[in-house]
Amino acid sequence: MPRSDAPGAARPRYRSTAMDRVFADARIIALTGPTKGLDAATARAVMNAAEQSSATPRLALEPQHDSRDWEYRTGENNSAVLTLPDLDTTDLGRLLTAIRNRPGPKKALEVIICGDYLAVDLSHGIGDGQMGLMLMAAFSGDVDDARARGLATGLPDGSTWTALRKHYSAKPAALRDFWRLRKQHKNTGASEKVPTRRIENWESAKVSRSAYMEPARVSELRRWASENAAGATAASISVALWRAALLAQNVPLSEQVMILFNSRRYLGPEHLASHGNFAVGIPLHLPVDLSPVDIASTMKQVIDSGWPVAILGMSEIKDKLLSWRSRPSTPEPGGVVDVPDRLRLAVSDLGKLRMFDHLAWANDGRPPQIAASLEPDGPDGVTMLIAEVAGGRTYTASFCDKMIDSAVVESALEQLCSDPLSLLRDVRA
């Protein structure tokens, strides 16, 4: 990314990566609360401080899927801080859906204050989920120079190639493991003997639903894992638990599960807080009888092989090849699609989010929560995002309710959060 030490100078254009452009038209919507002292003027001041802290502030990008060179916005008219006090905040999943369905065009970055809840709605081209989290953490508190500067920090030019060299020069055999694992987990969809369903205009039917797991249940789940699933991780337990909850509702599922990985791990600690599109979903073949320990072992193999950063490298190579010939046209939204009559899961477990420890939560019985919608990539996709703050965990599912009824998802989430051990009782450790 171009750099300058003179924030007041004319801003250069940003040379977008292949992943930036892939996600330019997708939206990330995340929210947090209940928080004391939310104020539109303070949020604007935080945004101004962030944009003025660098000549190339990442949060000020204006993404375009059909352009390699992007502008940085200037002036308050190109960003939005909105106050929408009439939105219902009693159910965070429905609140995410209401924010997504607001009429009219949206700016690249919008901040929405709904009473004592704050949401960010941004183009995925600006950055992956890490950007959404850090935006919320900054906008929900007073102006803090360090947090403001953090919103402006982008990944350096050539980050993908730096990460590839770093990983494979240290572990040459990992490249062989990558190709082996990729072949082993190759999509088995063609061999699935399931009927198909025809869904019309599925994007108009995208909704989110969320549920909250009390701290006592979270502790209970951790005790179960230590006693029955040594070697499992929070993420692998989340995959097993979510699948078990849906299967308990007799929902047919694909054995192909998309797991989200943050590729910043391949760059080093100095870039862990830098922004860009550096997280990728890896499709893994995970039979339903796999235990949380088995799933954790598979995820570790993926990380050790460098698969996540290798995918980033392959996307950059493909992008360069496509630049020399005509690009495929982007399909228009709407229309009719035929998909297998079963669901594909995508799971992102963010773990404990300490970046929100500074917030002044409202102490009125409502639990502090982080909820976010991840865009499913088709009507048969269901995404799950899990975030933990103040000891409790929020599970947010986003899906097409023409494919699966919202009431079924709500029942699965309710059982998952109220009695997780009943779902895991029959899971082989």
Coordinates of C-alpha atoms in Angstrom, one line a residue:
M1 CA 0.0 0.0 0.0
P2 CA 1.4 3.5 -0.8
R3 CA 2.7 5.3 2.3
S4 CA 3.2 8.9 3.2
D5 CA 4.2 10.6 6.4
A6 CA 2.4 13.8 5.5
P7 CA -1.4 13.3 6.2
G8 CA -2.1 16.7 4.8
A9 CA -0.6 16.0 1.4
A10 CA -2.6 14.9 -1.7
R11 CA -3.6 11.3 -1.2
P12 CA -2.2 8.8 -3.7
R13 CA -4.5 6.1 -5.2
Y14 CA -4.5 2.7 -3.7
R15 CA -3.6 -0.3 -5.8
S16 CA -6.2 -2.9 -4.8
T17 CA -5.5 -6.6 -4.4
A18 CA -7.4 -9.4 -6.1
M19 CA -9.2 -10.2 -2.8
D20 CA -10.1 -6.5 -2.3
R21 CA -11.9 -6.5 -5.6
V22 CA -13.6 -9.8 -5.1
F23 CA -15.3 -8.5 -1.9
A24 CA -15.8 -4.8 -3.0
D25 CA -19.6 -5.2 -3.4
A26 CA -20.1 -7.4 -0.3
R27 CA -21.0 -5.8 3.0
I28 CA -19.8 -6.5 6.5
I29 CA -22.3 -5.5 9.2
A30 CA -21.3 -5.8 12.8
L31 CA -22.7 -4.4 16.0
T32 CA -22.0 -4.1 19.7
G33 CA -23.8 -3.0 22.9
P34 CA -25.3 -2.1 25.1
T35 CA -22.7 0.6 25.7
K36 CA -23.0 3.8 27.7
G37 CA -22.3 7.2 26.2
L38 CA -22.7 6.5 22.5
D39 CA -22.7 9.8 20.6
A40 CA -22.8 10.6 16.9
A41 CA -20.4 13.6 17.3
T42 CA -17.9 11.4 19.1
A43 CA -18.1 8.8 16.4
R44 CA -17.5 11.5 13.7
A45 CA -14.5 12.8 15.7
V46 CA -13.0 9.3 15.9
M47 CA -13.5 8.9 12.1
N48 CA -11.9 12.3 11.4
A49 CA -8.9 11.5 13.7
A50 CA -8.4 8.2 11.9
E51 CA -8.6 9.7 8.4
Q52 CA -6.2 12.5 9.3
S53 CA -3.6 10.3 10.9
S54 CA -2.3 9.0 7.6
A55 CA -2.1 10.0 3.9
T56 CA -3.4 6.5 3.1
P57 CA -6.1 5.7 5.7
R58 CA -7.5 2.3 5.1
L59 CA -10.9 3.1 6.5
A60 CA -11.3 5.9 3.9
L61 CA -11.0 3.7 0.8
E62 CA -13.7 3.8 -1.9
P63 CA -13.8 0.2 -3.2
Q64 CA -14.8 -0.5 -6.8
H65 CA -15.0 -4.1 -8.0
D66 CA -14.2 -3.1 -11.6
S67 CA -11.2 -0.9 -10.9
R68 CA -7.7 -1.7 -9.7
D69 CA -6.8 1.8 -8.5
W70 CA -9.1 3.1 -5.7
E71 CA -9.5 6.6 -4.4
Y72 CA -9.6 7.7 -0.7
R73 CA -12.6 9.6 0.2
T74 CA -12.3 13.2 1.4
G75 CA -14.8 15.3 3.2
E76 CA -17.6 14.4 5.6
N77 CA -20.2 13.9 2.8
N78 CA -18.5 10.7 1.7
S79 CA -19.0 8.9 5.0
A80 CA -22.0 8.6 7.2
V81 CA -22.7 8.5 10.9
L82 CA -26.4 7.9 11.4
T83 CA -28.7 7.8 14.4
L84 CA -31.6 5.4 14.0
P85 CA -33.3 5.3 17.5
D86 CA -36.4 3.6 16.2
L87 CA -34.8 0.2 15.3
D88 CA -35.6 -2.6 17.7
T89 CA -32.5 -3.7 19.6
T90 CA -34.1 -6.6 21.6
D91 CA -32.9 -9.2 19.1
L92 CA -29.5 -8.6 17.6
G93 CA -30.0 -10.9 14.6
R94 CA -33.1 -9.1 13.6
L95 CA -31.3 -5.8 14.1
L96 CA -28.6 -6.9 11.7
T97 CA -31.3 -7.8 9.2
A98 CA -33.0 -4.5 9.6
I99 CA -29.7 -2.6 9.0
R100 CA -28.9 -4.7 5.9
N101 CA -32.4 -4.0 4.5
R102 CA -32.3 -0.2 4.8
P103 CA -33.5 1.3 1.5
G104 CA -31.3 3.4 -0.7
P105 CA -27.7 3.4 -1.7
K106 CA -25.0 2.9 0.9
K107 CA -21.7 4.6 1.4
A108 CA -18.5 2.6 1.6
L109 CA -18.5 3.0 5.4
E110 CA -21.5 3.8 7.6
V111 CA -21.8 4.0 11.3
I112 CA -25.2 3.5 12.8
I113 CA -26.2 4.3 16.4
C114 CA -29.3 2.6 17.7
G115 CA -29.8 3.8 21.2
D116 CA -27.0 2.2 23.2
Y117 CA -26.0 -0.2 20.4
L118 CA -23.5 0.8 17.7
A119 CA -23.2 -0.9 14.2
V120 CA -20.8 -0.5 11.3
D121 CA -21.9 -1.3 7.8
L122 CA -19.0 -1.3 5.4
S123 CA -17.8 -2.6 2.1
H124 CA -15.8 -5.8 2.5
G125 CA -13.3 -4.3 0.1
I126 CA -12.1 -1.9 2.9
G127 CA -11.0 -4.9 5.0
D128 CA -12.0 -8.3 6.4
G129 CA -13.8 -8.9 9.7
Q130 CA -10.9 -7.5 11.7
M131 CA -11.6 -4.0 10.3
G132 CA -15.2 -4.3 11.4
L133 CA -14.2 -5.2 14.9
M134 CA -11.7 -2.5 15.3
L135 CA -14.1 0.1 13.9
M136 CA -16.7 -0.8 16.5
A137 CA -14.1 -0.8 19.3
A138 CA -13.0 2.7 18.3
F139 CA -16.4 4.3 17.6
S140 CA -17.9 3.0 20.8
G141 CA -15.5 4.9 23.0
D142 CA -13.9 8.3 23.3
V143 CA -11.4 9.5 20.8
D144 CA -8.1 7.6 21.3
D145 CA -5.2 8.4 19.1
A146 CA -3.8 4.9 19.1
R147 CA -7.1 3.3 18.1
A148 CA -7.7 6.0 15.5
R149 CA -4.3 5.4 13.9
G150 CA -5.0 1.7 14.0
L151 CA -8.0 2.2 11.7
A152 CA -5.7 3.8 9.1
T153 CA -3.0 1.1 9.0
G154 CA -3.1 -1.1 5.9
L155 CA -1.1 -4.2 5.1
P156 CA 2.1 -3.4 3.2
D157 CA 2.5 -3.9 -0.5
G158 CA 3.4 -7.4 -1.4
S159 CA 2.1 -8.9 1.9
T160 CA 1.0 -12.1 0.2
W161 CA 4.4 -12.8 -1.3
T162 CA 6.1 -11.8 1.9
A163 CA 4.0 -14.3 3.8
L164 CA 4.5 -17.1 1.2
R165 CA 8.3 -16.7 1.3
K166 CA 8.4 -16.5 5.1
H167 CA 6.3 -19.7 5.5
Y168 CA 7.7 -21.9 2.8
S169 CA 11.3 -20.9 3.2
A170 CA 11.1 -22.0 6.9
K171 CA 9.0 -25.1 6.0
P172 CA 9.7 -26.3 2.5
A173 CA 7.9 -29.6 3.0
A174 CA 4.7 -27.6 3.8
L175 CA 4.2 -27.0 0.1
R176 CA 3.8 -30.7 -0.5
D177 CA 1.4 -30.9 2.5
F178 CA -0.7 -28.1 1.0
W179 CA -1.2 -29.9 -2.3
R180 CA -2.0 -33.2 -0.5
L181 CA -4.6 -31.6 1.8
R182 CA -6.1 -29.6 -1.1
K183 CA -6.6 -32.8 -3.0
Q184 CA -7.9 -34.7 0.1
H185 CA -10.5 -32.0 0.9
K186 CA -11.6 -31.4 -2.7
N187 CA -15.2 -30.5 -3.0
T188 CA -17.3 -33.7 -2.9
G189 CA -20.5 -31.9 -4.0
A190 CA -20.5 -33.7 -7.4
S191 CA -20.9 -37.1 -5.6
E192 CA -23.7 -35.9 -3.2
K193 CA -26.8 -37.8 -4.0
V194 CA -29.3 -35.1 -3.0
P195 CA -32.2 -33.5 -4.9
T196 CA -31.9 -29.9 -5.9
R197 CA -34.1 -26.9 -5.1
R198 CA -34.8 -23.9 -7.2
I199 CA -34.6 -20.5 -5.4
E200 CA -35.6 -17.2 -6.9
N201 CA -34.0 -13.9 -6.0
W202 CA -32.3 -15.4 -3.0
E203 CA -30.3 -12.4 -2.0
S204 CA -33.5 -10.5 -1.1
A205 CA -34.2 -13.2 1.5
K206 CA -30.9 -13.0 3.4
V207 CA -31.5 -12.8 7.2
S208 CA -29.5 -13.1 10.4
R209 CA -30.5 -14.7 13.7
S210 CA -28.5 -14.7 16.9
A211 CA -28.5 -16.3 20.4
Y212 CA -26.5 -15.7 23.5
M213 CA -24.7 -18.2 25.7
E214 CA -24.5 -17.2 29.3
P215 CA -21.1 -17.1 31.0
A216 CA -22.0 -20.1 33.2
R217 CA -22.8 -22.2 30.1
V218 CA -19.5 -21.0 28.5
S219 CA -17.6 -22.2 31.6
E220 CA -19.5 -25.5 31.6
L221 CA -18.6 -26.0 27.9
R222 CA -14.9 -25.4 28.7
R223 CA -15.0 -27.9 31.6
W224 CA -16.5 -30.5 29.3
A225 CA -13.8 -29.9 26.7
S226 CA -10.9 -30.2 29.2
E227 CA -12.4 -33.5 30.5
N228 CA -13.6 -35.1 27.3
A229 CA -11.9 -33.5 24.4
A230 CA -8.3 -32.8 25.2
G231 CA -6.7 -31.1 22.2
A232 CA -9.9 -29.6 20.9
T233 CA -10.1 -25.8 20.3
A234 CA -12.9 -23.3 20.8
A235 CA -13.2 -23.2 17.0
S236 CA -13.4 -27.0 16.5
I237 CA -16.0 -27.3 19.3
S238 CA -18.0 -24.5 17.7
V239 CA -18.1 -26.4 14.4
A240 CA -19.2 -29.7 16.1
L241 CA -21.7 -27.9 18.3
W242 CA -23.3 -25.9 15.4
R243 CA -23.6 -29.0 13.2
A244 CA -25.1 -31.0 16.1
A245 CA -27.7 -28.3 16.7
L246 CA -28.8 -28.3 13.1
L247 CA -28.8 -32.1 12.9
A248 CA -31.0 -32.2 16.0
Q249 CA -33.5 -30.2 13.9
N250 CA -33.3 -32.7 11.1
V251 CA -31.6 -30.3 8.8
P252 CA -29.6 -32.0 5.9
L253 CA -26.0 -30.8 5.8
S254 CA -23.1 -31.1 3.4
E255 CA -19.9 -32.6 4.8
Q256 CA -18.1 -29.7 3.2
V257 CA -17.5 -27.0 5.9
M258 CA -15.9 -23.7 5.2
I259 CA -13.6 -22.6 8.0
L260 CA -12.3 -19.0 8.1
F261 CA -8.5 -18.5 8.7
N262 CA -6.7 -15.3 9.4
S263 CA -3.5 -15.3 7.2
R264 CA -1.8 -12.5 9.2
R265 CA -0.3 -15.3 11.2
Y266 CA 2.1 -15.9 8.3
L267 CA 3.4 -12.3 8.3
G268 CA 4.4 -12.0 12.0
P269 CA 3.2 -10.1 15.0
E270 CA 4.0 -6.7 13.7
H271 CA 1.2 -7.0 11.2
L272 CA -1.5 -8.6 13.3
A273 CA -3.4 -5.3 13.6
S274 CA -2.9 -4.2 9.9
H275 CA -6.0 -4.0 7.7
G276 CA -6.8 -5.6 4.3
N277 CA -8.5 -8.7 3.0
F278 CA -6.2 -11.3 4.4
A279 CA -8.6 -13.8 5.9
V280 CA -9.8 -16.7 3.7
G281 CA -12.3 -19.5 3.9
I282 CA -11.0 -23.0 3.4
P283 CA -13.5 -25.7 2.4
L284 CA -12.8 -28.9 4.4
H285 CA -14.4 -32.3 4.1
L286 CA -15.5 -33.0 7.6
P287 CA -17.7 -36.1 8.0
V288 CA -20.3 -35.7 10.7
D289 CA -18.8 -38.3 12.9
L290 CA -15.6 -36.3 13.4
S291 CA -15.0 -35.3 17.0
P292 CA -13.9 -31.7 18.0
V293 CA -10.4 -33.2 18.5
D294 CA -10.4 -34.5 14.9
I295 CA -11.6 -31.2 13.6
A296 CA -8.9 -29.3 15.6
S297 CA -6.2 -31.7 14.2
T298 CA -7.4 -31.0 10.6
M299 CA -7.4 -27.3 11.2
K300 CA -3.9 -27.4 12.5
Q301 CA -2.7 -29.4 9.4
V302 CA -4.3 -26.7 7.2
I303 CA -2.5 -23.9 9.1
D304 CA 0.9 -25.7 9.1
S305 CA 0.6 -26.4 5.4
G306 CA 0.2 -22.7 4.6
W307 CA -3.0 -23.4 2.7
P308 CA -4.7 -20.1 3.6
V309 CA -1.8 -17.9 2.3
A310 CA -1.3 -20.2 -0.7
I311 CA -4.9 -19.5 -1.7
L312 CA -4.1 -15.7 -1.5
G313 CA -1.1 -16.2 -3.7
M314 CA -3.1 -18.2 -6.3
S315 CA -5.8 -15.5 -6.4
E316 CA -3.1 -12.9 -7.2
I317 CA -1.7 -15.1 -10.0
K318 CA -5.1 -15.7 -11.4
D319 CA -5.9 -12.0 -11.3
K320 CA -2.7 -11.2 -13.2
L321 CA -3.6 -13.7 -15.9
L322 CA -7.1 -12.4 -16.2
S323 CA -5.8 -8.8 -16.6
W324 CA -4.3 -10.0 -20.0
R325 CA -7.7 -11.2 -21.3
S326 CA -11.3 -10.4 -21.0
R327 CA -12.7 -10.8 -17.5
P328 CA -15.9 -12.9 -16.9
S329 CA -19.0 -10.7 -16.4
T330 CA -20.4 -10.3 -12.9
P331 CA -23.8 -12.0 -12.6
E332 CA -26.7 -9.7 -11.9
P333 CA -28.4 -10.0 -8.5
G334 CA -31.7 -11.8 -8.5
G335 CA -32.7 -14.5 -10.9
V336 CA -33.2 -18.2 -10.3
V337 CA -30.6 -20.7 -9.1
D338 CA -30.7 -24.4 -8.6
V339 CA -28.8 -25.7 -5.6
P340 CA -28.5 -29.0 -3.7
D341 CA -31.2 -29.4 -1.1
R342 CA -28.9 -29.4 1.8
L343 CA -26.9 -26.7 3.7
R344 CA -23.3 -25.8 3.5
L345 CA -21.8 -24.4 6.7
A346 CA -19.2 -21.7 7.1
V347 CA -17.9 -21.0 10.6
S348 CA -15.7 -18.2 12.0
D349 CA -15.0 -18.3 15.8
L350 CA -13.4 -15.1 16.8
G351 CA -12.7 -16.2 20.4
K352 CA -12.3 -13.7 23.2
L353 CA -12.3 -10.2 22.0
R354 CA -10.1 -8.2 24.4
M355 CA -10.2 -5.1 22.2
F356 CA -13.6 -4.2 23.7
D357 CA -12.4 -4.4 27.4
H358 CA -12.3 -0.5 27.5
L359 CA -16.0 0.0 26.8
A360 CA -18.4 1.1 29.4
W361 CA -21.1 -1.5 29.1
A362 CA -24.6 -0.7 30.3
N363 CA -25.1 -2.4 33.6
D364 CA -28.8 -3.1 33.4
G365 CA -29.1 -6.8 33.0
R366 CA -28.6 -6.9 29.2
P367 CA -25.4 -8.8 28.4
P368 CA -22.5 -7.2 26.5
Q369 CA -22.5 -8.7 23.0
I370 CA -20.8 -8.6 19.6
A371 CA -22.8 -9.8 16.6
A372 CA -22.0 -9.7 12.9
S373 CA -23.4 -11.1 9.7
L374 CA -21.1 -12.9 7.2
E375 CA -22.5 -12.9 3.7
P376 CA -23.5 -16.5 2.6
D377 CA -22.1 -17.2 -0.9
G378 CA -25.4 -18.8 -2.1
P379 CA -28.8 -19.7 -1.0
D380 CA -27.6 -23.1 0.3
G381 CA -24.9 -21.4 2.5
V382 CA -25.3 -20.7 6.2
T383 CA -22.6 -18.6 7.9
M384 CA -21.9 -18.7 11.6
L385 CA -19.9 -16.0 13.5
I386 CA -19.1 -16.5 17.2
A387 CA -17.7 -13.8 19.4
E388 CA -17.0 -13.7 23.2
V389 CA -17.0 -10.6 25.4
A390 CA -17.3 -10.4 29.2
G391 CA -17.5 -14.2 29.5
G392 CA -20.5 -14.7 27.3
R393 CA -20.7 -15.8 23.7
T394 CA -23.0 -14.6 20.9
Y395 CA -23.7 -17.0 18.0
T396 CA -24.9 -15.2 14.8
A397 CA -26.2 -17.2 11.8
S398 CA -26.8 -15.6 8.4
F399 CA -28.7 -17.5 5.7
C400 CA -31.5 -17.4 3.1
D401 CA -34.9 -18.0 4.7
K402 CA -36.2 -19.3 1.4
M403 CA -33.8 -22.2 1.8
I404 CA -34.3 -22.9 5.5
D405 CA -37.1 -21.5 7.7
S406 CA -36.0 -18.9 10.3
A407 CA -37.8 -20.7 13.0
V408 CA -35.7 -23.8 12.5
V409 CA -32.5 -21.8 12.8
E410 CA -33.8 -20.1 15.9
S411 CA -34.6 -23.4 17.5
A412 CA -31.1 -24.7 16.7
L413 CA -29.5 -21.6 18.2
E414 CA -31.7 -21.8 21.3
Q415 CA -30.7 -25.4 22.1
L416 CA -27.0 -24.6 21.3
C417 CA -26.9 -21.8 23.8
S418 CA -29.2 -23.2 26.5
D419 CA -27.9 -26.8 26.7
P420 CA -24.7 -27.3 24.6
L421 CA -23.7 -30.4 26.5
S422 CA -26.8 -32.3 25.4
L423 CA -25.8 -31.7 21.9
L424 CA -22.2 -32.9 22.5
R425 CA -23.1 -35.9 24.7
D426 CA -23.0 -38.2 21.7
V427 CA -20.0 -36.6 20.0
R428 CA -17.0 -39.0 20.0
A429 CA -14.1 -37.4 21.9

